[in-house]
Short mmCIF file of C-alpha atoms in Angstrom, two decimals:
data_model
loop_
_atom_site.label_atom_id
_atom_site.label_comp_id
_atom_site.label_asym_id
_atom_site.label_seq_id
_atom_site.Cartn_x
_atom_site.Cartn_y
_atom_site.Cartn_z
CA MET T 1 113.32 123.96 112.12
CA TYR T 2 111.33 120.87 112.90
CA ASN T 3 108.40 122.62 114.62
CA ASP T 4 107.91 125.04 111.75
CA THR T 5 107.86 122.25 109.17
CA LEU T 6 105.45 120.17 111.22
CA LEU T 7 103.09 123.08 111.77
CA GLN T 8 103.08 123.99 108.07
CA GLU T 9 102.28 120.40 107.14
CA PHE T 10 99.41 120.30 109.64
CA LEU T 11 98.03 123.61 108.41
CA HIS T 12 98.03 122.27 104.87
CA LYS T 13 96.59 118.87 105.79
CA TYR T 14 94.14 119.71 108.62
CA GLY T 15 93.43 123.43 108.33
CA VAL T 16 93.72 126.27 110.81
CA ASN T 17 91.22 125.23 113.48
CA LYS T 18 92.61 121.73 113.99
CA SER T 19 96.14 123.11 113.89
CA ILE T 20 95.26 125.58 116.65
CA THR T 21 93.97 122.69 118.75
CA PHE T 22 97.15 120.74 118.10
CA CYS T 23 99.32 123.70 119.11
CA GLU T 24 97.36 124.13 122.32
CA MET T 25 97.64 120.42 123.10
CA GLU T 26 101.38 120.39 122.49
CA SER T 27 101.84 123.41 124.73
CA GLU T 28 99.80 121.75 127.45
CA LYS T 29 101.79 118.53 127.10
CA TYR T 30 105.02 120.43 127.74
CA SER T 31 103.43 122.33 130.63
CA LYS T 32 102.37 119.07 132.27
CA THR T 33 105.83 117.63 131.76
CA LEU T 34 107.38 120.69 133.40
CA GLU T 35 104.99 120.42 136.34
CA SER T 36 105.51 116.72 136.93
CA LYS T 37 109.19 116.15 136.28
CA VAL T 38 112.29 117.06 138.21
CA PHE T 39 115.00 118.04 135.77
CA THR T 40 118.59 117.29 136.65
CA ASP T 41 119.83 118.98 133.50
CA PRO T 42 118.94 122.68 133.20
CA ILE T 43 119.15 122.41 129.40
CA ASP T 44 116.31 119.87 129.38
CA HIS T 45 114.20 122.18 131.51
CA MET T 46 114.90 125.14 129.23
CA GLU T 47 114.03 123.09 126.17
CA MET T 48 110.66 122.05 127.66
CA GLN T 49 109.92 125.71 128.42
CA TYR T 50 110.90 126.71 124.90
CA GLU T 51 108.66 124.06 123.34
CA ARG T 52 105.71 124.98 125.60
CA ASP T 53 106.06 128.65 124.73
CA TRP T 54 106.68 128.06 121.02
CA TRP T 55 103.49 126.01 120.54
CA SER T 56 101.45 128.40 122.68
CA GLU T 57 102.68 131.37 120.65
CA ARG T 58 101.79 129.65 117.37
CA ALA T 59 98.28 128.90 118.63
CA ASN T 60 97.85 132.57 119.54
CA ARG T 61 99.20 133.72 116.18
CA LEU T 62 96.84 131.42 114.30
CA LYS T 63 93.87 132.61 116.37
CA ASN T 64 94.74 136.20 115.50
CA ASN T 65 95.35 135.45 111.79
CA GLU T 66 99.01 136.43 112.19
CA PRO T 67 101.80 134.77 110.22
CA CYS T 68 103.53 131.83 111.82
#
């Protein structure tokens, strides 16, 4: 999966703290998109929700020293 690969690369390159910040920023980006955009395709809306939740969950896991 693309997100998993990206996160693992960032963890290796930038460390946990910066990766947490990135995850939080990505989640917020998707939240803002959901708030500001009207989706005509329900699949697009569901994908934005998935991405928002995925990045938020990874930030929480990293904060709690849980595996991603």
